[in-house]
CSV table of C-alpha atoms in Angstrom, one decimal:
chain,number,residue,atom,x,y,z
A,1,MET,CA,-31.7,-31.8,7.3
A,2,ASN,CA,-29.5,-32.5,4.2
A,3,GLN,CA,-26.5,-30.5,5.4
A,4,LYS,CA,-24.2,-29.3,2.6
A,5,ILE,CA,-20.8,-27.7,2.6
A,6,ILE,CA,-19.3,-25.1,0.1
A,7,PHE,CA,-15.6,-24.4,-0.3
A,8,LEU,CA,-14.8,-20.9,-1.7
A,9,ASP,CA,-11.6,-19.6,-3.1
A,10,LEU,CA,-11.0,-15.9,-2.2
A,11,ASP,CA,-9.3,-13.9,-4.9
A,12,GLY,CA,-11.1,-14.0,-8.2
A,13,THR,CA,-13.9,-16.1,-6.8
A,14,LEU,CA,-15.6,-14.8,-3.6
A,15,LEU,CA,-13.9,-11.4,-3.8
A,16,ASN,CA,-14.3,-9.0,-6.7
A,17,ASP,CA,-11.4,-7.3,-8.4
A,18,ARG,CA,-11.4,-4.6,-5.7
A,19,LYS,CA,-11.0,-7.4,-3.1
A,20,GLU,CA,-14.5,-6.9,-1.8
A,21,ILE,CA,-17.4,-9.3,-1.3
A,22,THR,CA,-20.4,-8.2,-3.4
A,23,PRO,CA,-23.8,-7.7,-1.7
A,24,GLY,CA,-25.3,-10.6,-3.6
A,25,ASN,CA,-22.5,-13.0,-2.5
A,26,ARG,CA,-22.9,-11.7,1.1
A,27,ALA,CA,-26.7,-12.3,1.1
A,28,ALA,CA,-26.3,-15.8,-0.4
A,29,ILE,CA,-23.7,-16.9,2.2
A,30,ASP,CA,-25.9,-15.6,5.0
A,31,HIS,CA,-28.8,-17.6,3.7
A,32,ALA,CA,-26.7,-20.8,3.4
A,33,LEU,CA,-25.5,-20.4,7.0
A,34,ALA,CA,-29.0,-19.7,8.3
A,35,ALA,CA,-30.1,-22.9,6.6
A,36,GLY,CA,-27.5,-24.9,8.5
A,37,HIS,CA,-24.9,-25.4,5.8
A,38,LYS,CA,-21.2,-25.0,6.2
A,39,VAL,CA,-19.1,-22.3,4.5
A,40,VAL,CA,-15.3,-22.8,4.1
A,41,ILE,CA,-12.9,-20.2,2.7
A,42,ALA,CA,-10.2,-22.2,0.8
A,43,THR,CA,-7.1,-20.1,0.1
A,44,GLY,CA,-3.4,-20.2,-0.4
A,45,ARG,CA,-3.0,-17.3,2.0
A,46,PRO,CA,-1.3,-17.8,5.4
A,47,LEU,CA,-3.5,-18.5,8.3
A,48,VAL,CA,-3.2,-15.0,9.9
A,49,SER,CA,-4.2,-13.3,6.6
A,50,ALA,CA,-7.0,-15.8,6.0
A,51,VAL,CA,-8.4,-15.2,9.5
A,52,GLN,CA,-8.2,-11.4,9.0
A,53,GLN,CA,-10.1,-11.8,5.7
A,54,ALA,CA,-12.7,-14.0,7.3
A,55,GLU,CA,-13.2,-11.4,10.1
A,56,LYS,CA,-13.5,-8.6,7.5
A,57,LEU,CA,-16.2,-10.7,5.7
A,58,ASP,CA,-17.9,-11.5,9.0
A,59,LEU,CA,-17.5,-15.2,8.5
A,60,THR,CA,-16.7,-15.9,12.1
A,61,THR,CA,-19.8,-17.7,13.4
A,62,PRO,CA,-20.3,-21.5,14.0
A,63,GLY,CA,-20.4,-23.1,10.6
A,64,CYS,CA,-17.6,-21.0,9.2
A,65,TYR,CA,-14.2,-22.6,8.5
A,66,LEU,CA,-10.9,-22.0,6.7
A,67,ILE,CA,-8.4,-23.9,4.6
A,68,ALA,CA,-5.2,-21.9,4.7
A,69,PHE,CA,-1.8,-22.4,2.9
A,70,ASN,CA,-3.6,-24.4,0.2
A,71,GLY,CA,-4.5,-27.2,2.6
A,72,GLY,CA,-1.6,-26.9,5.1
A,73,ILE,CA,-3.9,-25.7,7.8
A,74,LEU,CA,-7.6,-26.5,8.5
A,75,TYR,CA,-9.2,-24.0,10.9
A,76,ASP,CA,-12.5,-23.6,12.7
A,77,MET,CA,-13.5,-19.9,12.7
A,78,GLY,CA,-16.3,-20.4,15.2
A,79,ARG,CA,-14.1,-22.1,17.8
A,80,ARG,CA,-10.9,-20.3,16.8
A,81,GLU,CA,-8.8,-23.5,16.7
A,82,ILE,CA,-6.6,-25.4,14.3
A,83,LEU,CA,-8.1,-28.7,13.3
A,84,PHE,CA,-5.1,-29.9,11.2
A,85,GLN,CA,-1.6,-28.6,10.3
A,86,GLU,CA,1.2,-30.1,8.2
A,87,THR,CA,4.7,-28.5,8.0
A,88,ILE,CA,7.9,-28.8,6.0
A,89,SER,CA,11.1,-29.9,7.6
A,90,LEU,CA,13.7,-27.2,8.2
A,91,ASP,CA,16.3,-29.3,6.3
A,92,LEU,CA,14.2,-29.2,3.2
A,93,VAL,CA,13.4,-25.5,3.6
A,94,ARG,CA,17.1,-24.6,3.8
A,95,GLN,CA,17.9,-26.7,0.7
A,96,VAL,CA,15.1,-25.1,-1.3
A,97,PHE,CA,16.2,-21.6,-0.2
A,98,ALA,CA,19.8,-22.4,-1.2
A,99,GLU,CA,18.7,-23.4,-4.7
A,100,ALA,CA,16.5,-20.3,-5.1
A,101,ASN,CA,19.4,-18.2,-4.0
A,102,ARG,CA,21.7,-19.9,-6.5
A,103,ARG,CA,19.2,-19.1,-9.3
A,104,GLY,CA,18.7,-15.5,-8.0
A,105,MET,CA,15.0,-16.0,-7.4
A,106,HIS,CA,12.7,-14.3,-4.9
A,107,ILE,CA,11.7,-16.8,-2.2
A,108,GLN,CA,9.9,-16.4,1.1
A,109,THR,CA,8.5,-18.5,3.9
A,110,TYR,CA,6.3,-17.8,7.0
A,111,ASN,CA,6.0,-18.1,10.8
A,112,ASP,CA,2.7,-17.8,12.6
A,113,ARG,CA,2.7,-14.0,12.3
A,114,ASP,CA,4.9,-12.7,9.5
A,115,VAL,CA,6.3,-13.4,6.0
A,116,LEU,CA,10.1,-14.2,6.3
A,117,VAL,CA,12.7,-13.1,3.8
A,118,GLU,CA,16.4,-13.0,3.7
A,119,PRO,CA,18.1,-9.6,3.0
A,120,ARG,CA,18.5,-10.4,-0.7
A,121,CYS,CA,14.7,-10.6,-1.1
A,122,ASP,CA,13.9,-7.4,0.9
A,123,GLY,CA,12.3,-5.6,-2.1
A,124,ALA,CA,9.3,-4.7,-4.2
A,125,ALA,CA,8.1,-8.3,-4.5
A,126,VAL,CA,7.6,-9.0,-0.8
A,127,ARG,CA,6.2,-5.5,-0.1
A,128,ARG,CA,3.6,-5.8,-2.9
A,129,TYR,CA,2.7,-9.3,-1.7
A,130,CYS,CA,2.2,-8.1,1.9
A,131,ASP,CA,0.2,-5.1,0.9
A,132,LEU,CA,-2.2,-7.4,-1.0
A,133,ILE,CA,-2.7,-9.8,1.9
A,134,HIS,CA,-2.4,-7.3,4.7
A,135,MET,CA,0.5,-8.9,6.5
A,136,GLU,CA,3.9,-7.7,7.8
A,137,TYR,CA,7.2,-9.1,6.8
A,138,GLN,CA,10.4,-9.7,8.7
A,139,VAL,CA,13.9,-9.7,7.3
A,140,ILE,CA,15.9,-12.5,8.8
A,141,PRO,CA,19.7,-12.8,8.6
A,142,SER,CA,19.4,-16.1,6.7
A,143,VAL,CA,17.1,-19.1,6.5
A,144,GLU,CA,19.2,-20.7,9.2
A,145,ALA,CA,17.4,-18.3,11.6
A,146,VAL,CA,14.1,-20.1,11.0
A,147,THR,CA,13.6,-22.3,14.0
A,148,GLU,CA,10.0,-23.5,13.5
A,149,GLU,CA,8.9,-25.7,10.6
A,150,PRO,CA,6.8,-23.6,8.2
A,151,VAL,CA,3.8,-24.7,6.3
A,152,LYS,CA,4.9,-23.4,2.9
A,153,MET,CA,7.4,-21.5,0.8
A,154,LEU,CA,6.6,-19.1,-2.0
A,155,LEU,CA,8.5,-17.9,-5.0
A,156,ILE,CA,7.5,-14.8,-6.9
A,157,ASP,CA,8.4,-13.6,-10.4
A,158,ARG,CA,6.0,-11.0,-11.9
A,159,GLU,CA,8.1,-10.6,-15.1
A,160,ASP,CA,8.8,-14.1,-16.4
A,161,ARG,CA,6.9,-17.3,-15.6
A,162,ALA,CA,9.6,-19.6,-17.2
A,163,PRO,CA,12.0,-19.5,-14.2
A,164,LEU,CA,9.1,-20.4,-11.9
A,165,GLU,CA,8.1,-23.3,-14.1
A,166,ALA,CA,11.7,-24.6,-14.2
A,167,PHE,CA,11.9,-24.3,-10.4
A,168,ARG,CA,8.6,-26.2,-9.9
A,169,ASP,CA,10.0,-29.0,-12.0
A,170,TRP,CA,13.2,-29.0,-10.0
A,171,VAL,CA,11.4,-29.1,-6.7
A,172,ILE,CA,9.2,-32.1,-7.6
A,173,ASP,CA,12.1,-34.0,-9.1
A,174,TRP,CA,14.7,-33.2,-6.5
A,175,SER,CA,12.5,-33.8,-3.4
A,176,ASP,CA,11.6,-37.3,-4.6
A,177,GLY,CA,8.0,-37.2,-3.4
A,178,ALA,CA,8.6,-35.1,-0.3
A,179,LEU,CA,7.3,-31.8,-1.7
A,180,ASP,CA,4.8,-30.6,-4.2
A,181,SER,CA,4.8,-27.3,-6.2
A,182,PHE,CA,2.1,-25.5,-8.1
A,183,PHE,CA,0.9,-22.1,-9.2
A,184,SER,CA,-1.6,-20.1,-7.2
A,185,SER,CA,-1.4,-17.2,-9.8
A,186,PRO,CA,0.7,-16.7,-12.9
A,187,TYR,CA,3.5,-15.3,-10.8
A,188,TYR,CA,3.2,-17.1,-7.4
A,189,LEU,CA,4.8,-20.6,-7.1
A,190,GLU,CA,3.7,-22.5,-4.0
A,191,ILE,CA,5.8,-25.2,-2.3
A,192,VAL,CA,4.2,-27.4,0.3
A,193,ARG,CA,4.4,-30.9,1.7
A,194,LYS,CA,3.5,-33.6,-0.8
A,195,GLY,CA,-0.3,-34.3,-0.7
A,196,LEU,CA,-1.2,-30.9,0.6
A,197,ASN,CA,-3.7,-29.2,-1.7
A,198,LYS,CA,-7.2,-27.9,-1.6
A,199,GLY,CA,-8.6,-31.2,-2.9
A,200,ASN,CA,-7.3,-33.3,-0.1
A,201,ALA,CA,-8.2,-30.5,2.3
A,202,ILE,CA,-11.8,-30.8,1.1
A,203,ARG,CA,-11.8,-34.6,1.8
A,204,GLN,CA,-10.3,-34.0,5.3
A,205,MET,CA,-12.8,-31.2,6.2
A,206,CYS,CA,-15.8,-33.3,5.1
A,207,ALA,CA,-14.5,-36.2,7.2
A,208,LEU,CA,-13.9,-34.1,10.2
A,209,LEU,CA,-17.4,-32.5,10.0
A,210,GLY,CA,-19.1,-35.8,9.1
A,211,ILE,CA,-20.5,-34.4,5.8
A,212,PRO,CA,-20.6,-36.8,2.8
A,213,ILE,CA,-18.4,-35.7,-0.1
A,214,GLU,CA,-21.6,-36.0,-2.2
A,215,ASN,CA,-22.9,-33.0,-0.3
A,216,SER,CA,-19.9,-30.8,-1.2
A,217,CYS,CA,-19.5,-28.0,-3.6
A,218,ALA,CA,-16.3,-26.0,-4.5
A,219,VAL,CA,-15.9,-22.8,-6.4
A,220,GLY,CA,-12.6,-21.5,-7.9
A,221,ASP,CA,-10.9,-19.7,-10.7
A,222,ALA,CA,-7.1,-20.5,-10.6
A,223,ASP,CA,-4.8,-23.5,-11.1
A,224,ASN,CA,-4.4,-24.1,-7.4
A,225,ASP,CA,-8.2,-24.6,-7.3
A,226,LEU,CA,-8.0,-27.6,-9.7
A,227,PRO,CA,-7.7,-30.3,-7.0
A,228,MET,CA,-10.6,-28.7,-5.1
A,229,LEU,CA,-12.9,-28.7,-8.1
A,230,ARG,CA,-12.0,-32.3,-8.9
A,231,ALA,CA,-12.5,-33.5,-5.3
A,232,ALA,CA,-15.9,-31.9,-4.6
A,233,HIS,CA,-19.2,-33.4,-5.9
A,234,VAL,CA,-19.9,-30.1,-7.6
A,235,GLY,CA,-16.8,-28.4,-9.0
A,236,ALA,CA,-17.9,-24.9,-10.1
A,237,ALA,CA,-15.5,-22.9,-12.2
A,238,MET,CA,-16.0,-19.1,-12.3
A,239,ALA,CA,-16.8,-17.4,-15.5
A,240,ASN,CA,-13.5,-15.6,-15.1
A,241,ALA,CA,-11.5,-18.8,-14.5
A,242,THR,CA,-8.6,-20.0,-16.5
A,243,ALA,CA,-9.3,-22.3,-19.4
A,244,GLU,CA,-7.9,-25.3,-17.5
A,245,VAL,CA,-10.1,-24.7,-14.5
A,246,LYS,CA,-13.2,-24.4,-16.7
A,247,ALA,CA,-12.3,-27.7,-18.3
A,248,ALA,CA,-12.0,-29.4,-14.9
A,249,GLY,CA,-15.2,-28.1,-13.5
A,250,ASN,CA,-18.6,-29.8,-13.9
A,251,TYR,CA,-20.3,-26.4,-13.7
A,252,ILE,CA,-19.3,-23.0,-15.1
A,253,THR,CA,-21.0,-19.9,-13.7
A,254,GLN,CA,-22.7,-17.4,-15.9
A,255,ARG,CA,-21.7,-14.6,-13.7
A,256,ASP,CA,-18.1,-13.7,-12.8
A,257,ASN,CA,-16.4,-12.6,-9.5
A,258,ASN,CA,-17.6,-9.0,-10.0
A,259,HIS,CA,-21.2,-10.0,-10.5
A,260,ASP,CA,-22.2,-12.5,-7.7
A,261,GLY,CA,-20.8,-15.7,-9.3
A,262,VAL,CA,-20.6,-17.4,-5.9
A,263,ALA,CA,-24.3,-16.5,-5.1
A,264,GLU,CA,-25.2,-18.2,-8.4
A,265,VAL,CA,-23.6,-21.4,-7.2
A,266,ILE,CA,-25.1,-21.2,-3.7
A,267,GLU,CA,-28.6,-20.6,-5.1
A,268,ARG,CA,-28.3,-23.4,-7.5
A,269,PHE,CA,-26.7,-26.2,-5.4
A,270,LEU,CA,-27.2,-25.3,-1.7
A,271,LEU,CA,-30.5,-23.5,-1.2
């Protein structure tokens, strides 16, 4: 059998605007799994949220996998085990928090259960974020209370992208190659270890599962999906994707995330 693997972003790709999987997408994924292909959710969400979403979508059988934290964790849903994890040193976390505090920007990090914020950031931004991804958050006295290295940090600004862009540039320059920073939405700025992105995660997952990269397909819509679309043999941009994502893809769907766009890709390239 010519086994293939498909990597699917969640929001704006596999999920419609109501955060649901369409019946057409559901049926296409079931057909792909029944044919022996692998299905991987690739998301910037924390692992606990990604697992909850996979369970909600019933993607828990052998052949189902996760890329969480934009590549910081690779996870086998069938066996319920972490295959790979990369974290940020606490020293770097504390220095990034200090700079965000100096600039008056919302910043958060994570443990294996909760979003973590300092009292200054206990407000609408973290509450809205947690409502969207169905997680709890914990207010800690300060970042000094974090004792386990996290996989990522996140800055949020729903009003003005410019401060986030300036902070992204500062992180990349200041960390001298230790950290990377990119947008997962117009108002979410991700900070991870250098080299962690969905593209490298695709290469790692294919290697771990023994599937040639030539048998891979990735589907996405946002800027943090760019490395994934460039790494996969077929990089499919959703009809609702950003202009940059469409330019990077070698296939653009006719149907958007509300109308079975993922099913279109599965039917064309896997089945």
